[in-house]
mmCIF file of C-alpha atoms in Angstrom:
data_model
loop_
_atom_site.group_PDB
_atom_site.id
_atom_site.type_symbol
_atom_site.label_atom_id
_atom_site.label_comp_id
_atom_site.label_asym_id
_atom_site.label_seq_id
_atom_site.Cartn_x
_atom_site.Cartn_y
_atom_site.Cartn_z
ATOM 1 C CA MET A 1 -131.725 -78.118 -90.547
ATOM 2 C CA TRP A 2 -131.196 -75.066 -92.718
ATOM 3 C CA TRP A 3 -132.257 -72.843 -90.009
ATOM 4 C CA LEU A 4 -129.693 -74.453 -87.615
ATOM 5 C CA ILE A 5 -127.056 -73.958 -90.285
ATOM 6 C CA GLY A 6 -127.946 -70.338 -90.813
ATOM 7 C CA GLY A 7 -128.026 -69.526 -87.217
ATOM 8 C CA THR A 8 -124.590 -71.127 -86.869
ATOM 9 C CA ALA A 9 -123.251 -69.102 -89.697
ATOM 10 C CA LEU A 10 -124.959 -65.928 -88.207
ATOM 11 C CA MET A 11 -123.322 -66.530 -84.785
ATOM 12 C CA GLY A 12 -119.987 -67.100 -86.197
ATOM 13 C CA LEU A 13 -120.189 -63.462 -87.840
ATOM 14 C CA VAL A 14 -121.374 -61.951 -84.691
ATOM 15 C CA LEU A 15 -118.473 -63.662 -82.889
ATOM 16 C CA ALA A 16 -116.162 -62.559 -85.619
ATOM 17 C CA GLY A 17 -117.342 -58.859 -85.061
ATOM 18 C CA VAL A 18 -116.718 -59.112 -81.459
ATOM 19 C CA GLY A 19 -113.191 -60.617 -82.071
ATOM 20 C CA LEU A 20 -112.339 -57.611 -84.420
ATOM 21 C CA ARG A 21 -113.401 -55.140 -81.990
ATOM 22 C CA THR A 22 -111.364 -56.566 -78.991
ATOM 23 C CA LEU A 23 -108.384 -57.875 -81.411
ATOM 24 C CA PRO A 24 -105.485 -55.222 -80.613
ATOM 25 C CA GLY A 25 -104.536 -53.097 -83.543
ATOM 26 C CA SER A 26 -107.682 -53.852 -85.589
ATOM 27 C CA PRO A 27 -109.691 -51.031 -87.079
ATOM 28 C CA LEU A 28 -112.788 -51.823 -85.118
ATOM 29 C CA ALA A 29 -111.008 -51.857 -81.928
ATOM 30 C CA ALA A 30 -109.768 -48.302 -82.517
ATOM 31 C CA GLU A 31 -113.196 -47.236 -83.245
ATOM 32 C CA ALA A 32 -114.589 -48.891 -80.139
ATOM 33 C CA ALA A 33 -111.776 -47.068 -77.948
ATOM 34 C CA SER A 34 -112.676 -44.015 -79.676
ATOM 35 C CA ARG A 35 -116.429 -44.146 -78.597
ATOM 36 C CA TRP A 36 -115.547 -44.948 -74.907
ATOM 37 C CA GLU A 37 -113.090 -42.029 -74.948
ATOM 38 C CA GLY A 38 -115.404 -39.801 -76.862
ATOM 39 C CA THR A 39 -113.175 -39.117 -79.704
ATOM 40 C CA THR A 40 -113.224 -39.600 -83.480
ATOM 41 C CA PRO A 41 -110.914 -42.045 -84.635
ATOM 42 C CA SER A 42 -108.321 -40.525 -86.858
ATOM 43 C CA SER A 43 -107.169 -42.086 -90.302
ATOM 44 C CA SER A 44 -103.809 -42.894 -88.864
ATOM 45 C CA ALA A 45 -105.684 -45.014 -86.236
ATOM 46 C CA SER A 46 -107.762 -46.933 -88.782
ATOM 47 C CA SER A 47 -104.489 -47.353 -90.798
ATOM 48 C CA PRO A 48 -101.566 -48.153 -88.588
ATOM 49 C CA GLY A 49 -99.020 -48.271 -91.529
ATOM 50 C CA SER A 50 -99.932 -44.591 -92.625
ATOM 51 C CA GLN A 51 -98.885 -42.888 -89.160
ATOM 52 C CA LYS A 52 -96.832 -39.807 -89.848
ATOM 53 C CA PRO A 53 -93.857 -39.654 -87.797
ATOM 54 C CA THR A 54 -93.938 -37.104 -84.882
ATOM 55 C CA PRO A 55 -92.115 -33.887 -85.843
ATOM 56 C CA SER A 56 -88.888 -33.314 -83.659
ATOM 57 C CA PRO A 57 -89.194 -30.096 -81.782
ATOM 58 C CA THR A 58 -87.612 -27.186 -83.468
ATOM 59 C CA PRO A 59 -84.371 -26.259 -81.490
ATOM 60 C CA SER A 60 -83.969 -22.845 -80.105
ATOM 61 C CA PRO A 61 -81.534 -20.693 -82.041
ATOM 62 C CA THR A 62 -78.019 -20.735 -80.075
ATOM 63 C CA PRO A 63 -77.627 -17.230 -78.682
ATOM 64 C CA LYS A 64 -74.437 -15.363 -80.161
ATOM 65 C CA PRO A 65 -72.105 -14.275 -77.610
ATOM 66 C CA SER A 66 -71.811 -10.494 -76.959
ATOM 67 C CA PRO A 67 -68.762 -9.194 -79.000
ATOM 68 C CA SER A 68 -65.606 -8.646 -76.698
ATOM 69 C CA LEU A 69 -64.701 -5.063 -76.324
ATOM 70 C CA LYS A 70 -61.512 -4.200 -78.116
ATOM 71 C CA PRO A 71 -58.461 -3.684 -75.783
ATOM 72 C CA LEU A 72 -57.792 -0.037 -74.564
ATOM 73 C CA ALA A 73 -54.571 1.641 -74.635
ATOM 74 C CA VAL A 74 -54.654 1.458 -70.856
ATOM 75 C CA ARG A 75 -55.889 -1.071 -68.216
ATOM 76 C CA PRO A 76 -56.265 -1.282 -64.583
ATOM 77 C CA ALA A 77 -53.011 -2.129 -62.727
ATOM 78 C CA LYS A 78 -51.099 -1.963 -59.566
ATOM 79 C CA VAL A 79 -49.278 1.233 -59.778
ATOM 80 C CA SER A 80 -45.932 1.615 -57.758
ATOM 81 C CA ILE A 81 -43.989 4.895 -57.452
ATOM 82 C CA ASP A 82 -41.213 5.827 -55.154
ATOM 83 C CA ALA A 83 -41.905 9.661 -54.801
ATOM 84 C CA SER A 84 -41.704 12.128 -51.945
ATOM 85 C CA GLY A 85 -44.945 13.717 -51.007
ATOM 86 C CA TRP A 86 -48.655 12.897 -51.959
ATOM 87 C CA TRP A 87 -49.983 11.485 -55.303
ATOM 88 C CA SER A 88 -53.088 9.621 -56.567
ATOM 89 C CA TRP A 89 -54.556 8.369 -59.709
ATOM 90 C CA SER A 90 -57.679 7.268 -61.322
ATOM 91 C CA MET A 91 -58.857 5.847 -64.606
ATOM 92 C CA ILE A 92 -62.352 5.555 -66.046
ATOM 93 C CA ASP A 93 -63.244 2.723 -68.959
ATOM 94 C CA ARG A 94 -65.573 5.151 -70.772
ATOM 95 C CA ARG A 95 -67.128 2.158 -72.651
ATOM 96 C CA THR A 96 -68.082 0.483 -69.285
ATOM 97 C CA GLY A 97 -67.925 3.533 -66.928
ATOM 98 C CA LYS A 98 -65.878 1.307 -64.642
ATOM 99 C CA VAL A 99 -63.616 3.527 -62.240
ATOM 100 C CA TYR A 100 -60.306 2.360 -61.135
ATOM 101 C CA GLY A 101 -57.677 3.910 -59.148
ATOM 102 C CA SER A 102 -55.417 4.337 -56.029
ATOM 103 C CA SER A 103 -56.858 3.984 -52.715
ATOM 104 C CA ASN A 104 -56.578 7.670 -51.924
ATOM 105 C CA MET A 105 -58.396 8.539 -55.376
ATOM 106 C CA THR A 106 -61.036 10.391 -53.519
ATOM 107 C CA GLN A 107 -58.785 12.908 -51.575
ATOM 108 C CA THR A 108 -58.577 16.281 -53.321
ATOM 109 C CA ASN A 109 -55.957 18.656 -54.413
ATOM 110 C CA THR A 110 -55.903 22.345 -55.740
ATOM 111 C CA THR A 111 -56.106 22.046 -59.515
ATOM 112 C CA ALA A 112 -54.301 25.166 -61.009
ATOM 113 C CA SER A 113 -54.556 25.207 -64.554
ATOM 114 C CA LEU A 114 -56.228 21.905 -65.019
ATOM 115 C CA ILE A 115 -59.433 23.550 -64.252
ATOM 116 C CA LYS A 116 -59.314 25.634 -67.542
ATOM 117 C CA SER A 117 -60.545 22.736 -69.403
ATOM 118 C CA TRP A 118 -63.869 23.156 -67.671
ATOM 119 C CA ILE A 119 -63.997 26.974 -67.829
ATOM 120 C CA GLY A 120 -63.669 26.817 -71.517
ATOM 121 C CA ALA A 121 -66.302 23.984 -71.860
ATOM 122 C CA ASP A 122 -68.700 26.045 -69.456
ATOM 123 C CA TYR A 123 -68.495 29.100 -71.358
ATOM 124 C CA LEU A 124 -68.920 27.619 -74.771
ATOM 125 C CA ARG A 125 -71.816 25.603 -73.644
ATOM 126 C CA ARG A 126 -73.663 28.424 -72.131
ATOM 127 C CA ALA A 127 -73.153 30.562 -75.069
ATOM 128 C CA ALA A 128 -74.702 27.759 -77.486
ATOM 129 C CA GLU A 129 -77.621 27.434 -75.072
ATOM 130 C CA SER A 130 -78.135 31.401 -75.044
ATOM 131 C CA GLY A 131 -78.166 31.245 -79.011
ATOM 132 C CA GLN A 132 -75.002 33.173 -78.733
ATOM 133 C CA THR A 133 -71.746 33.037 -80.956
ATOM 134 C CA PRO A 134 -68.683 33.861 -79.110
ATOM 135 C CA SER A 135 -66.562 36.933 -80.645
ATOM 136 C CA ASP A 136 -63.540 36.445 -82.291
ATOM 137 C CA VAL A 137 -61.710 37.717 -79.113
ATOM 138 C CA ARG A 138 -63.392 35.293 -76.824
ATOM 139 C CA MET A 139 -62.287 32.416 -79.515
ATOM 140 C CA GLN A 140 -58.649 33.650 -79.116
ATOM 141 C CA GLN A 141 -58.971 33.712 -75.405
ATOM 142 C CA LEU A 142 -60.298 30.100 -75.307
ATOM 143 C CA THR A 143 -57.420 28.979 -77.439
ATOM 144 C CA ILE A 144 -54.753 30.464 -75.805
ATOM 145 C CA MET A 145 -56.120 29.387 -72.359
ATOM 146 C CA ILE A 146 -56.425 25.769 -73.356
ATOM 147 C CA ARG A 147 -53.152 25.438 -75.640
ATOM 148 C CA ASP A 148 -50.932 27.771 -73.791
ATOM 149 C CA SER A 149 -52.438 27.833 -70.459
ATOM 150 C CA ASP A 150 -52.692 31.717 -70.444
ATOM 151 C CA ASN A 151 -53.905 33.049 -66.973
ATOM 152 C CA GLU A 152 -55.054 36.516 -68.075
ATOM 153 C CA ALA A 153 -57.624 34.614 -70.509
ATOM 154 C CA ALA A 154 -58.553 32.359 -67.847
ATOM 155 C CA GLN A 155 -59.377 34.977 -65.708
ATOM 156 C CA SER A 156 -61.443 36.827 -68.103
ATOM 157 C CA LEU A 157 -63.523 33.894 -68.948
ATOM 158 C CA TRP A 158 -63.728 32.769 -65.315
ATOM 159 C CA GLU A 159 -65.584 36.376 -64.714
ATOM 160 C CA ALA A 160 -67.755 35.474 -67.834
ATOM 161 C CA VAL A 161 -69.150 32.263 -66.451
ATOM 162 C CA GLY A 162 -69.901 33.847 -62.984
ATOM 163 C CA GLY A 163 -66.822 32.770 -61.131
ATOM 164 C CA SER A 164 -67.178 29.781 -58.575
ATOM 165 C CA ALA A 165 -70.840 29.362 -59.585
ATOM 166 C CA SER A 166 -69.461 27.748 -62.708
ATOM 167 C CA ILE A 167 -67.714 25.116 -60.349
ATOM 168 C CA GLY A 168 -71.224 24.231 -58.820
ATOM 169 C CA ARG A 169 -72.471 23.684 -62.551
ATOM 170 C CA LEU A 170 -69.397 21.254 -62.893
ATOM 171 C CA ILE A 171 -70.377 19.496 -59.883
ATOM 172 C CA ARG A 172 -73.896 19.049 -61.023
ATOM 173 C CA THR A 173 -73.467 18.554 -64.780
ATOM 174 C CA CYS A 174 -70.462 16.007 -64.516
ATOM 175 C CA LYS A 175 -71.866 14.157 -61.295
ATOM 176 C CA LEU A 176 -68.768 14.821 -59.150
ATOM 177 C CA THR A 177 -68.758 13.556 -55.636
ATOM 178 C CA ASP A 178 -65.578 14.835 -54.124
ATOM 179 C CA SER A 179 -64.843 18.196 -55.318
ATOM 180 C CA SER A 180 -65.558 21.852 -54.207
ATOM 181 C CA ALA A 181 -64.819 25.513 -55.381
ATOM 182 C CA TYR A 182 -62.719 27.773 -53.324
ATOM 183 C CA LYS A 183 -64.087 31.440 -52.781
ATOM 184 C CA ASN A 184 -63.668 32.908 -56.027
ATOM 185 C CA MET A 185 -60.299 31.678 -57.189
ATOM 186 C CA TRP A 186 -60.371 29.360 -60.035
ATOM 187 C CA SER A 187 -56.720 27.974 -59.462
ATOM 188 C CA ASN A 188 -57.870 26.925 -55.975
ATOM 189 C CA THR A 189 -60.711 24.834 -57.078
ATOM 190 C CA ARG A 190 -60.161 21.327 -55.542
ATOM 191 C CA LEU A 191 -60.702 18.045 -57.534
ATOM 192 C CA SER A 192 -59.943 14.482 -56.657
ATOM 193 C CA ALA A 193 -58.153 12.254 -59.152
ATOM 194 C CA ARG A 194 -61.490 10.186 -59.587
ATOM 195 C CA ASP A 195 -63.275 13.482 -60.330
ATOM 196 C CA THR A 196 -60.661 14.575 -62.704
ATOM 197 C CA ALA A 197 -61.228 11.382 -64.447
ATOM 198 C CA ARG A 198 -64.901 12.105 -64.346
ATOM 199 C CA LEU A 199 -64.332 15.635 -65.833
ATOM 200 C CA GLY A 200 -62.550 13.889 -68.652
ATOM 201 C CA VAL A 201 -65.504 11.767 -69.296
ATOM 202 C CA CYS A 202 -67.960 14.745 -69.153
ATOM 203 C CA ILE A 203 -65.781 16.603 -71.792
ATOM 204 C CA ALA A 204 -65.815 13.530 -74.211
ATOM 205 C CA ASP A 205 -69.425 12.755 -73.930
ATOM 206 C CA GLY A 206 -70.300 16.284 -74.674
ATOM 207 C CA ARG A 207 -72.086 17.020 -71.359
ATOM 208 C CA ALA A 208 -69.473 19.692 -70.759
ATOM 209 C CA ALA A 209 -69.131 21.819 -73.559
ATOM 210 C CA GLY A 210 -72.426 20.674 -75.352
ATOM 211 C CA PRO A 211 -72.866 18.992 -78.840
ATOM 212 C CA LYS A 212 -71.796 22.149 -80.720
ATOM 213 C CA TRP A 213 -68.632 22.759 -79.068
ATOM 214 C CA THR A 214 -67.126 19.539 -77.779
ATOM 215 C CA LYS A 215 -65.123 18.457 -80.871
ATOM 216 C CA TRP A 216 -63.477 21.852 -81.257
ATOM 217 C CA LEU A 217 -62.701 21.675 -77.320
ATOM 218 C CA ILE A 218 -61.084 18.461 -77.707
ATOM 219 C CA ASN A 219 -59.205 19.345 -80.572
ATOM 220 C CA GLU A 220 -57.751 22.196 -78.640
ATOM 221 C CA MET A 221 -56.810 20.234 -75.712
ATOM 222 C CA ARG A 222 -55.044 17.767 -78.325
ATOM 223 C CA ALA A 223 -53.154 20.871 -79.341
ATOM 224 C CA VAL A 224 -51.651 21.811 -75.902
ATOM 225 C CA ARG A 225 -48.161 22.931 -76.483
ATOM 226 C CA GLY A 226 -45.093 24.553 -74.713
ATOM 227 C CA VAL A 227 -44.542 24.029 -71.166
ATOM 228 C CA GLY A 228 -48.029 22.635 -70.390
ATOM 229 C CA ASP A 229 -47.402 19.443 -72.800
ATOM 230 C CA PHE A 230 -46.124 16.960 -70.201
ATOM 231 C CA GLY A 231 -47.438 14.217 -68.070
ATOM 232 C CA ILE A 232 -49.944 11.204 -69.115
ATOM 233 C CA ARG A 233 -49.745 11.330 -72.869
ATOM 234 C CA LYS A 234 -45.843 11.301 -73.077
ATOM 235 C CA ALA A 235 -45.961 7.791 -71.690
ATOM 236 C CA PHE A 236 -47.537 6.927 -75.349
ATOM 237 C CA PRO A 237 -45.855 6.521 -78.581
ATOM 238 C CA ALA A 238 -45.771 9.623 -80.682
ATOM 239 C CA SER A 239 -48.405 8.334 -82.962
ATOM 240 C CA THR A 240 -50.790 7.904 -80.109
ATOM 241 C CA GLN A 241 -49.996 10.815 -78.398
ATOM 242 C CA LYS A 242 -51.607 13.224 -81.005
ATOM 243 C CA ASN A 243 -55.014 11.676 -80.319
ATOM 244 C CA ILE A 244 -54.741 12.123 -76.492
ATOM 245 C CA ALA A 245 -56.308 15.497 -75.430
ATOM 246 C CA ILE A 246 -54.950 16.905 -72.011
ATOM 247 C CA LYS A 247 -55.191 19.621 -69.610
ATOM 248 C CA ASN A 248 -52.500 19.977 -66.927
ATOM 249 C CA GLY A 249 -52.125 22.342 -63.880
ATOM 250 C CA TRP A 250 -48.988 23.435 -62.078
ATOM 251 C CA VAL A 251 -48.565 26.004 -59.265
ATOM 252 C CA THR A 252 -46.261 26.670 -56.388
ATOM 253 C CA ARG A 253 -48.022 27.095 -52.949
ATOM 254 C CA ASP A 254 -45.467 29.370 -51.308
ATOM 255 C CA ALA A 255 -47.533 29.354 -48.027
ATOM 256 C CA LEU A 256 -47.298 25.427 -48.064
ATOM 257 C CA GLY A 257 -43.944 24.934 -49.366
ATOM 258 C CA GLU A 258 -45.393 22.649 -52.183
ATOM 259 C CA TRP A 259 -45.763 22.114 -55.569
ATOM 260 C CA HIS A 260 -49.350 20.954 -56.922
ATOM 261 C CA VAL A 261 -49.018 19.371 -60.259
ATOM 262 C CA ASN A 262 -51.857 17.270 -61.766
ATOM 263 C CA CYS A 263 -52.775 15.869 -64.975
ATOM 264 C CA LEU A 264 -56.076 15.096 -67.198
ATOM 265 C CA ALA A 265 -56.197 13.039 -70.244
ATOM 266 C CA ILE A 266 -58.892 11.742 -72.524
ATOM 267 C CA GLY A 267 -57.927 8.897 -74.832
ATOM 268 C CA ASP A 268 -59.866 6.635 -77.115
ATOM 269 C CA GLY A 269 -62.201 5.253 -74.832
ATOM 270 C CA TRP A 270 -60.485 6.242 -71.480
ATOM 271 C CA THR A 271 -59.708 9.077 -69.230
ATOM 272 C CA MET A 272 -57.118 9.398 -66.662
ATOM 273 C CA GLY A 273 -56.475 11.857 -63.905
ATOM 274 C CA VAL A 274 -53.359 12.092 -61.648
ATOM 275 C CA MET A 275 -52.825 14.488 -58.753
ATOM 276 C CA THR A 276 -49.549 15.321 -56.984
ATOM 277 C CA ARG A 277 -48.043 17.559 -54.231
ATOM 278 C CA TYR A 278 -44.631 17.657 -52.893
ATOM 279 C CA PRO A 279 -41.913 19.847 -51.697
ATOM 280 C CA ALA A 280 -41.412 23.049 -53.542
ATOM 281 C CA SER A 281 -37.823 22.415 -53.871
ATOM 282 C CA LEU A 282 -38.104 19.317 -56.462
ATOM 283 C CA GLY A 283 -39.296 21.492 -59.168
ATOM 284 C CA TYR A 284 -42.453 21.152 -61.206
ATOM 285 C CA GLU A 285 -40.787 18.650 -63.551
ATOM 286 C CA TYR A 286 -41.000 16.244 -60.613
ATOM 287 C CA GLY A 287 -44.670 16.166 -60.531
ATOM 288 C CA ALA A 288 -44.785 15.781 -64.422
ATOM 289 C CA LYS A 289 -42.703 12.841 -64.188
ATOM 290 C CA ILE A 290 -45.076 11.102 -61.703
ATOM 291 C CA CYS A 291 -47.971 11.476 -64.270
ATOM 292 C CA GLN A 292 -46.005 9.882 -67.007
ATOM 293 C CA ASN A 293 -45.002 7.231 -64.777
ATOM 294 C CA VAL A 294 -48.473 6.435 -63.489
ATOM 295 C CA ALA A 295 -49.613 6.514 -67.158
ATOM 296 C CA ARG A 296 -46.707 4.205 -68.222
ATOM 297 C CA GLN A 297 -47.653 1.612 -65.748
ATOM 298 C CA LEU A 298 -51.351 1.535 -66.925
ATOM 299 C CA LYS A 299 -50.590 1.401 -70.387
ATOM 300 C CA SER A 300 -51.403 -1.742 -72.251
#
């Protein structure tokens, strides 16, 4: 009988082994499954209580919002002016390059002395590119042309930069789209309000006068004095006015019976151009007030 008892015991062990292999959660069951799946059982599979928690996915960093731009001293707005004749305006946010303006901001007007800002810039940039230092006489001409709008100084410098060829450089350098030269007369150069504001950007960013002379030119434009100190910057407090660079133009067109009065201003982060023409009987102050009134309505 011993063999019967031994056989029964052996059969029990065999059945126990089969039971362990098929009992869910048993280590042998895990080993069997791994053999069928062609994998090697891990230590965590053989010891369920020692399983490590699945790590949570690392969250992506929250992107920081772009810093908002500080408000400018001006902002686009609807401008309403009850005035005789024709007027237009344009403003550029220099930080974004966005152009704003009246519906007729692409229409042109003769610039008169406003173009002296470009004549000075063109002369200085070309001198630096040629490795030349302007003489004291030239520097004095530049100063009185900008600050006092001296016409004789402007004519001398206009001839030095090649006359109307300089306006071709203005259009290319500052990427103007509406403007043109007139024969060989600087006063009759035609700019739109939009291109006037673009000229201001071109002076401010250094393309016009070049890296050597830009700061000097802007300081001279801030120092405009006398009869030419009118228009856009007069709309601002005195503490702000001193930091706004300007160049204005004003002339009577006798053949047309009109005043042409135009204003350019370069502020902190912005530029503005205003162009006007109206009956000559109204005087140049009339146009100066239009420039100031436009700026007042655009002022933040």
